[in-house]
Amino acid sequence: MARRRNRRKNLPPETAKATIESMAHDGRGVAHVDDKAVFIAGALPGEEVIFEYSKKKKDFAEGRVTEVLRASADRVEPGCQHYDICGGCSFQHLDPEKQILAKQTILIDQFKSIGKLENIELWPALSGPHWGYRHRARLGVKDVVKKGRVLVGFREKASPYLAEIEQCEVLHSAVGKRLMDLSALIGELSIKDKIPQIEVSICDNRTALVFRILEPLSDNDLDLLKAFEQSAEVDIYSQSKGPDTIKPISGEKPALSYQLPNDVTLYFGPSDFVQVNVEINRKMINRALETLQLNEDDKVLDLFCGLGNFTLPMARVAGQVTGVEGSDDLIKRAKQNADKNGLSNVDFHVANLMEELPNDDWINKKYNKVLIDPPRLGAKEILHYLPKWGAKQVLYISCNPSTLARDAAIMVNELGYTMKKAGVMDMFPHTSHVESIALFEK
């Protein structure tokens, strides 16, 4: 018997009209249609829009704006010609200053709904350039025969396919303005269909591009890449498997680096995790230093310390700083960073901070101040150690307001801390990502 064809695929998209009531924590507009909540990408509170359904479930639906019938006063013309198709940004239609206010509202709402915490004193938001701010990115690469070229960039909105873009306005111009050059370069390579991504790292002294390669480069490929290195003034690396296979295509390269507060230079590799937004990162570190008011009597614990982004500037003024991170490789290079910066009052340790901690020496010491900078999953597993460590001040840096709110509730309601202040840091303009900070005291 012949299979029944899925006729739904041939039907035109279903559209509807809605009035946007509020904004969800991911930046989408929220409306109600037929007594069902609908989350609509590209819509702002107060607007009347026509939208196209992209998903319909029993309790909610999702969609995207196709026409704005009544626009919000906060709506602006996107600054990128590719905004409608590229999924790299989701907030360009909202005035940049209003983006920050929206993120503050998202943070407060998460504290209320998840943490049951209200009447929060807010720091002034940390903000910086709205364009060209991204110094780190992972660009997708795809040779698309039907389009007659190699695509380099980000995925389409709500799609696994790469968007066809010519430039990126939020990427640093050293790369953001050269996407077509990279497309042309890869199009000349013998393995143009075997390069799935390019990792970008732009720092104070250089621009590094790591080409992920699934097959070896030919001699001609290497010649083309070396010529591009010289003309574009970039450093190109190849990566055939894991991070340990990253190597420069033309001899050894100087370490990447950028300056941090307190006369610290942070050195890192081309694929290491460092903050995307260098200017906001520096402002964030300064806020931490101003808040903690460190002196030689302070013993500080820096959890999820990475390469020493906070650890090293704090060590310039504190008595002793201990950094802990889950990666052996990161800790090795954090120690090297401390040595290069002449800091002897800092020690580093490897530990998985997402599970019960082993009985190591550093765990049994006292720290009067603790800084926590966890991944999106938060730091729930280590919070109960704070009273044992004698922490009087805890500064929590977060890239996920939901887990920050959850952890804040634990610290306030179970561990006896008071949340003194919180705020947002606009690390990712034109996106719905919320970077935040909160101070707890006991």
Short mmCIF file of C-alpha atoms in Angstrom, two decimals:
data_model
loop_
_atom_site.label_atom_id
_atom_site.label_comp_id
_atom_site.label_asym_id
_atom_site.label_seq_id
_atom_site.Cartn_x
_atom_site.Cartn_y
_atom_site.Cartn_z
CA MET A 1 0.00 0.00 0.00
CA ALA A 2 1.35 3.43 -0.91
CA ARG A 3 2.33 5.67 1.97
CA ARG A 4 0.08 8.62 2.72
CA ARG A 5 1.78 11.88 1.94
CA ASN A 6 2.07 14.49 4.63
CA ARG A 7 -0.20 17.14 3.15
CA ARG A 8 0.49 19.57 6.02
CA LYS A 9 3.86 20.39 4.47
CA ASN A 10 2.08 21.71 1.37
CA LEU A 11 -0.38 23.90 3.25
CA PRO A 12 0.22 27.67 3.50
CA PRO A 13 1.44 28.93 6.89
CA GLU A 14 -1.30 29.68 9.40
CA THR A 15 -1.42 33.34 10.45
CA ALA A 16 -3.35 35.28 13.10
CA LYS A 17 -3.58 38.75 14.62
CA ALA A 18 -2.51 39.46 18.20
CA THR A 19 -1.93 42.28 20.66
CA ILE A 20 1.33 41.83 22.55
CA GLU A 21 0.84 41.98 26.32
CA SER A 22 4.35 41.51 27.72
CA MET A 23 7.83 40.19 27.02
CA ALA A 24 8.98 36.66 27.88
CA HIS A 25 12.36 36.02 29.52
CA ASP A 26 13.82 35.07 26.12
CA GLY A 27 12.75 38.38 24.55
CA ARG A 28 9.73 37.15 22.61
CA GLY A 29 6.43 38.99 22.80
CA VAL A 30 3.63 37.28 24.71
CA ALA A 31 0.02 37.36 23.52
CA HIS A 32 -3.10 35.27 24.01
CA VAL A 33 -5.00 33.90 21.03
CA ASP A 34 -8.00 31.60 21.52
CA ASP A 35 -7.21 31.51 25.26
CA LYS A 36 -3.74 30.12 24.58
CA ALA A 37 -0.41 31.85 25.29
CA VAL A 38 1.56 32.56 22.13
CA PHE A 39 5.26 33.49 22.16
CA ILE A 40 5.97 35.64 19.13
CA ALA A 41 9.51 36.39 17.95
CA GLY A 42 10.08 39.96 16.79
CA ALA A 43 7.11 41.45 18.65
CA LEU A 44 7.23 44.12 21.37
CA PRO A 45 4.81 44.84 24.23
CA GLY A 46 1.89 47.05 23.18
CA GLU A 47 2.14 46.17 19.51
CA GLU A 48 -0.60 44.79 17.30
CA VAL A 49 0.86 42.29 14.83
CA ILE A 50 0.12 39.67 12.28
CA PHE A 51 2.16 36.57 13.04
CA GLU A 52 2.80 33.18 11.51
CA TYR A 53 2.55 30.08 13.67
CA SER A 54 5.74 28.03 13.86
CA LYS A 55 4.59 25.60 16.56
CA LYS A 56 1.26 24.73 18.19
CA LYS A 57 1.08 22.73 21.40
CA LYS A 58 -1.78 21.92 23.77
CA ASP A 59 -0.94 24.68 26.26
CA PHE A 60 0.95 27.23 24.17
CA ALA A 61 2.02 28.21 20.69
CA GLU A 62 4.97 29.92 19.04
CA GLY A 63 5.23 32.19 16.04
CA ARG A 64 7.06 35.03 14.36
CA VAL A 65 5.94 38.47 13.25
CA THR A 66 5.10 38.90 9.57
CA GLU A 67 3.54 42.37 9.79
CA VAL A 68 3.41 45.11 12.43
CA LEU A 69 0.00 46.81 12.37
CA ARG A 70 0.64 49.14 15.32
CA ALA A 71 4.26 49.64 16.30
CA SER A 72 5.70 50.34 19.73
CA ALA A 73 7.45 53.67 20.23
CA ASP A 74 10.48 51.58 21.24
CA ARG A 75 10.73 49.85 17.85
CA VAL A 76 13.71 50.90 15.72
CA GLU A 77 15.02 49.98 12.30
CA PRO A 78 17.51 47.08 12.67
CA GLY A 79 21.12 48.09 12.02
CA CYS A 80 21.94 44.95 10.03
CA GLN A 81 20.67 44.18 6.55
CA HIS A 82 20.52 40.47 7.41
CA TYR A 83 18.54 40.81 10.64
CA ASP A 84 15.36 39.25 9.24
CA ILE A 85 17.08 35.97 8.36
CA CYS A 86 20.16 35.67 10.60
CA GLY A 87 19.68 34.06 14.00
CA GLY A 88 22.73 35.72 15.55
CA CYS A 89 20.63 38.58 16.97
CA SER A 90 17.05 38.76 18.23
CA PHE A 91 16.70 42.30 19.65
CA GLN A 92 17.83 44.68 16.90
CA HIS A 93 14.24 45.89 16.43
CA LEU A 94 14.27 47.27 19.99
CA ASP A 95 15.99 50.54 20.95
CA PRO A 96 19.35 49.66 22.62
CA GLU A 97 18.57 51.54 25.82
CA LYS A 98 15.21 49.79 26.00
CA GLN A 99 16.97 46.46 25.51
CA ILE A 100 18.80 47.07 28.77
CA LEU A 101 15.57 48.01 30.56
CA ALA A 102 13.96 44.86 29.18
CA LYS A 103 16.82 42.76 30.54
CA GLN A 104 16.49 44.43 33.94
CA THR A 105 12.79 43.56 33.90
CA ILE A 106 13.59 39.96 32.96
CA LEU A 107 16.05 39.73 35.88
CA ILE A 108 13.57 41.20 38.38
CA ASP A 109 10.78 38.93 37.12
CA GLN A 110 13.01 35.86 37.53
CA PHE A 111 13.87 36.87 41.09
CA LYS A 112 10.15 37.24 41.84
CA SER A 113 8.79 34.16 40.10
CA ILE A 114 11.59 31.68 40.81
CA GLY A 115 13.37 33.10 43.85
CA LYS A 116 10.33 34.73 45.52
CA LEU A 117 12.57 37.76 46.12
CA GLU A 118 11.25 41.30 45.77
CA ASN A 119 12.21 44.96 46.43
CA ILE A 120 15.63 44.45 44.87
CA GLU A 121 18.05 47.36 44.75
CA LEU A 122 19.54 47.61 41.27
CA TRP A 123 22.99 48.71 40.22
CA PRO A 124 23.09 50.97 37.16
CA ALA A 125 23.43 48.71 34.15
CA LEU A 126 26.87 48.26 32.64
CA SER A 127 26.75 49.10 28.94
CA GLY A 128 29.19 49.63 26.09
CA PRO A 129 29.30 49.67 22.28
CA HIS A 130 26.22 48.22 20.60
CA TRP A 131 28.04 47.31 17.38
CA GLY A 132 31.30 45.52 16.68
CA TYR A 133 31.51 44.32 20.27
CA ARG A 134 31.91 40.57 19.70
CA HIS A 135 35.54 39.50 20.03
CA ARG A 136 34.69 35.80 20.16
CA ALA A 137 32.48 33.79 17.82
CA ARG A 138 32.03 30.39 16.28
CA LEU A 139 31.10 30.81 12.62
CA GLY A 140 29.41 28.06 10.68
CA VAL A 141 30.80 27.21 7.22
CA LYS A 142 28.91 25.44 4.43
CA ASP A 143 29.64 25.01 0.74
CA VAL A 144 26.21 25.42 -0.86
CA VAL A 145 26.36 24.42 -4.51
CA LYS A 146 22.91 25.85 -5.34
CA LYS A 147 23.99 29.28 -4.11
CA GLY A 148 27.30 29.09 -5.91
CA ARG A 149 29.41 29.96 -2.89
CA VAL A 150 30.54 29.04 0.58
CA LEU A 151 28.36 30.47 3.35
CA VAL A 152 30.14 31.79 6.45
CA GLY A 153 28.19 33.05 9.44
CA PHE A 154 25.39 32.10 11.81
CA ARG A 155 22.30 29.93 11.46
CA GLU A 156 19.01 31.26 10.16
CA LYS A 157 16.38 32.20 12.73
CA ALA A 158 14.72 29.03 14.08
CA SER A 159 16.53 26.89 11.50
CA PRO A 160 19.53 24.53 11.34
CA TYR A 161 20.63 26.07 8.03
CA LEU A 162 23.30 28.75 7.70
CA ALA A 163 22.02 32.19 6.82
CA GLU A 164 23.28 33.76 3.62
CA ILE A 165 24.97 36.88 4.97
CA GLU A 166 27.74 39.13 3.70
CA GLN A 167 28.80 40.81 6.93
CA CYS A 168 28.05 40.85 10.65
CA GLU A 169 27.52 44.16 12.43
CA VAL A 170 28.01 42.84 15.97
CA LEU A 171 31.28 41.06 15.21
CA HIS A 172 34.48 43.09 15.53
CA SER A 173 35.16 44.61 12.11
CA ALA A 174 38.43 42.65 11.77
CA VAL A 175 36.21 39.66 10.93
CA GLY A 176 32.66 41.00 10.71
CA LYS A 177 33.46 42.97 7.55
CA ARG A 178 35.41 40.09 5.99
CA LEU A 179 32.86 37.30 5.78
CA MET A 180 32.78 37.48 1.98
CA ASP A 181 36.60 37.39 1.90
CA LEU A 182 36.52 34.25 4.02
CA SER A 183 33.83 32.80 1.76
CA ALA A 184 35.99 33.42 -1.31
CA LEU A 185 39.09 32.00 0.40
CA ILE A 186 37.41 28.77 1.45
CA GLY A 187 35.80 28.48 -1.99
CA GLU A 188 39.30 28.14 -3.48
CA LEU A 189 40.39 25.35 -1.14
CA SER A 190 40.41 21.71 -2.17
CA ILE A 191 38.53 20.79 1.02
CA LYS A 192 35.96 23.59 0.90
CA ASP A 193 33.20 21.10 1.76
CA LYS A 194 35.21 19.68 4.69
CA ILE A 195 35.44 22.84 6.82
CA PRO A 196 32.38 23.02 9.12
CA GLN A 197 33.36 26.02 11.26
CA ILE A 198 35.78 28.81 12.04
CA GLU A 199 36.45 29.88 15.61
CA VAL A 200 37.19 33.59 15.94
CA SER A 201 39.23 35.18 18.73
CA ILE A 202 40.12 38.88 18.59
CA CYS A 203 42.25 40.39 21.29
CA ASP A 204 44.41 43.46 21.96
CA ASN A 205 47.33 42.28 19.86
CA ARG A 206 46.04 39.89 17.20
CA THR A 207 43.12 38.23 15.41
CA ALA A 208 43.06 34.42 15.41
CA LEU A 209 40.99 32.18 13.14
CA VAL A 210 40.82 28.45 13.87
CA PHE A 211 39.67 26.46 10.83
CA ARG A 212 38.07 23.13 11.78
CA ILE A 213 39.18 20.71 9.06
CA LEU A 214 37.81 17.21 8.44
CA GLU A 215 40.47 16.32 5.84
CA PRO A 216 44.13 17.36 5.47
CA LEU A 217 44.99 20.60 3.71
CA SER A 218 46.86 20.36 0.42
CA ASP A 219 50.07 22.31 -0.23
CA ASN A 220 48.10 24.71 -2.41
CA ASP A 221 45.53 25.14 0.38
CA LEU A 222 48.30 26.08 2.78
CA ASP A 223 49.71 28.60 0.29
CA LEU A 224 46.27 30.23 -0.07
CA LEU A 225 45.74 30.38 3.70
CA LYS A 226 49.22 31.86 4.27
CA ALA A 227 48.59 34.52 1.63
CA PHE A 228 45.31 35.41 3.33
CA GLU A 229 47.10 35.59 6.70
CA GLN A 230 49.43 38.25 5.36
CA SER A 231 46.87 40.30 3.42
CA ALA A 232 44.23 40.27 6.17
CA GLU A 233 46.75 40.51 9.04
CA VAL A 234 45.31 37.53 10.91
CA ASP A 235 46.72 34.34 12.42
CA ILE A 236 45.23 31.14 10.98
CA TYR A 237 45.23 27.83 12.83
CA SER A 238 43.96 24.41 11.75
CA GLN A 239 42.14 21.94 14.01
CA SER A 240 41.68 18.37 12.83
CA LYS A 241 40.20 16.84 16.01
CA GLY A 242 40.15 18.00 19.64
CA PRO A 243 41.61 21.24 21.06
CA ASP A 244 45.04 19.61 21.39
CA THR A 245 45.25 19.38 17.58
CA ILE A 246 45.08 23.16 17.06
CA LYS A 247 48.25 24.34 15.35
CA PRO A 248 49.28 27.45 13.37
CA ILE A 249 49.59 26.98 9.63
CA SER A 250 52.78 29.06 9.37
CA GLY A 251 55.09 28.70 12.35
CA GLU A 252 54.66 29.57 16.01
CA LYS A 253 52.45 32.51 16.93
CA PRO A 254 52.68 34.81 19.98
CA ALA A 255 50.10 34.14 22.70
CA LEU A 256 46.84 36.02 22.42
CA SER A 257 46.26 38.52 25.21
CA TYR A 258 44.29 41.49 26.42
CA GLN A 259 44.56 43.88 29.32
CA LEU A 260 42.47 43.58 32.45
CA PRO A 261 42.09 46.06 35.35
CA ASN A 262 44.83 46.34 37.98
CA ASP A 263 47.58 46.09 35.37
CA VAL A 264 46.91 42.44 34.56
CA THR A 265 47.54 40.89 31.15
CA LEU A 266 45.47 37.79 30.44
CA TYR A 267 47.12 35.34 28.03
CA PHE A 268 45.06 32.68 26.28
CA GLY A 269 44.90 30.27 23.36
CA PRO A 270 42.81 30.72 20.19
CA SER A 271 40.07 28.35 21.36
CA ASP A 272 40.06 29.20 25.09
CA PHE A 273 36.93 30.56 26.69
CA VAL A 274 37.21 34.29 27.28
CA GLN A 275 34.39 36.81 27.47
CA VAL A 276 32.81 37.82 24.17
CA ASN A 277 32.64 41.52 25.04
CA VAL A 278 36.03 42.84 26.15
CA GLU A 279 34.85 46.30 27.23
CA ILE A 280 31.98 44.98 29.37
CA ASN A 281 34.30 42.35 30.83
CA ARG A 282 36.67 45.07 32.04
CA LYS A 283 33.78 47.07 33.49
CA MET A 284 32.46 43.92 35.16
CA ILE A 285 35.82 43.24 36.81
CA ASN A 286 36.00 46.85 38.00
CA ARG A 287 32.54 46.54 39.52
CA ALA A 288 33.64 43.40 41.35
CA LEU A 289 36.74 45.16 42.68
CA GLU A 290 34.78 48.25 43.76
CA THR A 291 32.13 46.10 45.44
CA LEU A 292 34.42 43.74 47.34
CA GLN A 293 36.85 46.51 48.43
CA LEU A 294 39.68 44.01 48.84
CA ASN A 295 42.74 44.54 51.04
CA GLU A 296 45.65 42.48 52.38
CA ASP A 297 43.49 40.99 55.13
CA ASP A 298 41.09 39.37 52.66
CA LYS A 299 41.19 35.71 51.71
CA VAL A 300 39.17 35.29 48.54
CA LEU A 301 37.83 32.18 46.82
CA ASP A 302 37.13 32.44 43.08
CA LEU A 303 34.93 29.56 41.89
CA PHE A 304 34.73 28.69 38.16
CA CYS A 305 37.82 30.87 37.76
CA GLY A 306 38.75 29.85 34.20
CA LEU A 307 42.04 31.43 33.13
CA GLY A 308 41.96 33.89 36.04
CA ASN A 309 39.70 36.61 34.62
CA PHE A 310 38.68 37.74 38.13
CA THR A 311 41.33 35.88 40.13
CA LEU A 312 44.33 37.82 38.88
CA PRO A 313 42.97 41.38 39.21
CA MET A 314 41.74 40.50 42.72
CA ALA A 315 45.15 39.10 43.64
CA ARG A 316 46.70 42.52 43.00
CA VAL A 317 44.92 43.90 46.08
CA ALA A 318 43.84 40.94 48.27
CA GLY A 319 45.98 39.06 50.78
CA GLN A 320 45.42 35.64 49.18
CA VAL A 321 43.21 34.45 46.32
CA THR A 322 42.33 30.84 45.53
CA GLY A 323 40.96 29.94 42.10
CA VAL A 324 39.09 26.71 41.35
CA GLU A 325 38.07 25.37 37.95
CA GLY A 326 37.07 21.98 36.51
CA SER A 327 39.59 21.88 33.67
CA ASP A 328 43.20 20.76 34.21
CA ASP A 329 44.25 22.63 31.09
CA LEU A 330 42.64 25.92 32.16
CA ILE A 331 44.20 25.68 35.62
CA LYS A 332 47.61 25.02 34.10
CA ARG A 333 47.31 28.19 32.05
CA ALA A 334 45.82 30.16 34.93
CA LYS A 335 49.00 29.36 36.88
CA GLN A 336 51.08 30.51 33.92
CA ASN A 337 49.08 33.74 33.80
CA ALA A 338 49.78 34.33 37.49
CA ASP A 339 53.50 33.77 36.94
CA LYS A 340 53.64 36.08 33.91
CA ASN A 341 51.91 38.79 35.94
CA GLY A 342 54.27 38.35 38.91
CA LEU A 343 51.52 37.26 41.32
CA SER A 344 52.64 34.94 44.10
CA ASN A 345 49.63 35.33 46.44
CA VAL A 346 47.35 33.16 44.31
CA ASP A 347 46.86 29.39 44.15
CA PHE A 348 44.77 27.31 41.75
CA HIS A 349 43.05 23.95 42.08
CA VAL A 350 41.14 21.55 39.82
CA ALA A 351 37.72 20.38 41.00
CA ASN A 352 34.37 19.55 39.44
CA LEU A 353 32.19 22.24 41.00
CA MET A 354 28.99 20.69 39.67
CA GLU A 355 29.11 17.82 42.18
CA GLU A 356 30.03 17.09 45.80
CA LEU A 357 33.57 18.32 46.41
CA PRO A 358 36.45 16.05 47.46
CA ASN A 359 38.21 16.58 50.79
CA ASP A 360 41.06 18.72 49.41
CA ASP A 361 43.08 21.19 51.46
CA TRP A 362 41.57 24.30 49.83
CA ILE A 363 38.06 23.16 50.76
CA ASN A 364 38.91 23.12 54.46
CA LYS A 365 40.24 26.68 54.58
CA LYS A 366 38.41 29.89 55.46
CA TYR A 367 37.52 32.61 52.94
CA ASN A 368 35.80 35.80 53.99
CA LYS A 369 34.87 36.71 50.42
CA VAL A 370 33.76 34.44 47.57
CA LEU A 371 33.21 35.17 43.89
CA ILE A 372 31.14 32.69 41.86
CA ASP A 373 30.99 32.82 38.05
CA PRO A 374 29.27 29.55 37.01
CA PRO A 375 28.00 28.29 33.64
CA ARG A 376 24.30 28.46 32.77
CA LEU A 377 23.46 25.56 35.10
CA GLY A 378 24.33 27.71 38.11
CA ALA A 379 26.13 26.81 41.34
CA LYS A 380 23.52 24.98 43.42
CA GLU A 381 25.86 22.09 44.29
CA ILE A 382 28.43 24.26 46.07
CA LEU A 383 26.28 26.83 47.89
CA HIS A 384 26.05 24.83 51.10
CA TYR A 385 29.84 25.18 51.51
CA LEU A 386 29.59 28.96 51.92
CA PRO A 387 28.86 28.93 55.70
CA LYS A 388 31.68 26.41 56.22
CA TRP A 389 34.08 28.75 54.45
CA GLY A 390 32.93 31.66 56.60
CA ALA A 391 32.03 33.80 53.58
CA LYS A 392 30.72 37.20 54.67
CA GLN A 393 30.40 38.52 51.12
CA VAL A 394 29.46 36.54 48.02
CA LEU A 395 29.51 38.12 44.58
CA TYR A 396 27.66 36.01 42.03
CA ILE A 397 28.18 36.57 38.29
CA SER A 398 25.55 34.87 36.14
CA CYS A 399 24.81 34.22 32.47
CA ASN A 400 21.38 32.76 33.27
CA PRO A 401 18.91 34.79 35.38
CA SER A 402 16.78 31.70 36.05
CA THR A 403 19.51 29.76 37.83
CA LEU A 404 20.73 32.94 39.56
CA ALA A 405 17.22 33.42 40.96
CA ARG A 406 17.08 29.78 42.09
CA ASP A 407 20.49 30.01 43.78
CA ALA A 408 19.63 33.39 45.33
CA ALA A 409 16.58 31.84 46.97
CA ILE A 410 18.78 29.10 48.49
CA MET A 411 21.28 31.63 49.80
CA VAL A 412 18.63 33.92 51.28
CA ASN A 413 16.06 31.43 52.57
CA GLU A 414 18.29 28.53 53.59
CA LEU A 415 21.77 29.95 54.25
CA GLY A 416 20.84 33.24 55.92
CA TYR A 417 22.37 35.69 53.41
CA THR A 418 20.84 39.01 52.42
CA MET A 419 20.83 40.01 48.78
CA LYS A 420 22.10 43.59 48.88
CA LYS A 421 22.12 44.49 45.22
CA ALA A 422 21.75 43.09 41.72
CA GLY A 423 22.09 44.35 38.19
CA VAL A 424 22.52 43.54 34.52
CA MET A 425 25.59 43.89 32.32
CA ASP A 426 24.93 44.29 28.61
CA MET A 427 27.47 41.70 27.53
CA PHE A 428 25.43 40.73 24.43
CA PRO A 429 23.65 43.74 22.87
CA HIS A 430 20.90 42.94 20.35
CA THR A 431 20.37 39.49 21.85
CA SER A 432 18.10 38.31 24.65
CA HIS A 433 21.05 36.94 26.69
CA VAL A 434 21.13 38.45 30.17
CA GLU A 435 24.45 38.71 32.03
CA SER A 436 23.86 39.70 35.64
CA ILE A 437 25.55 40.23 38.98
CA ALA A 438 24.30 39.97 42.57
CA LEU A 439 25.86 40.73 45.93
CA PHE A 440 25.03 38.70 49.04
CA GLU A 441 26.15 39.51 52.57
CA LYS A 442 25.89 37.92 55.98
#
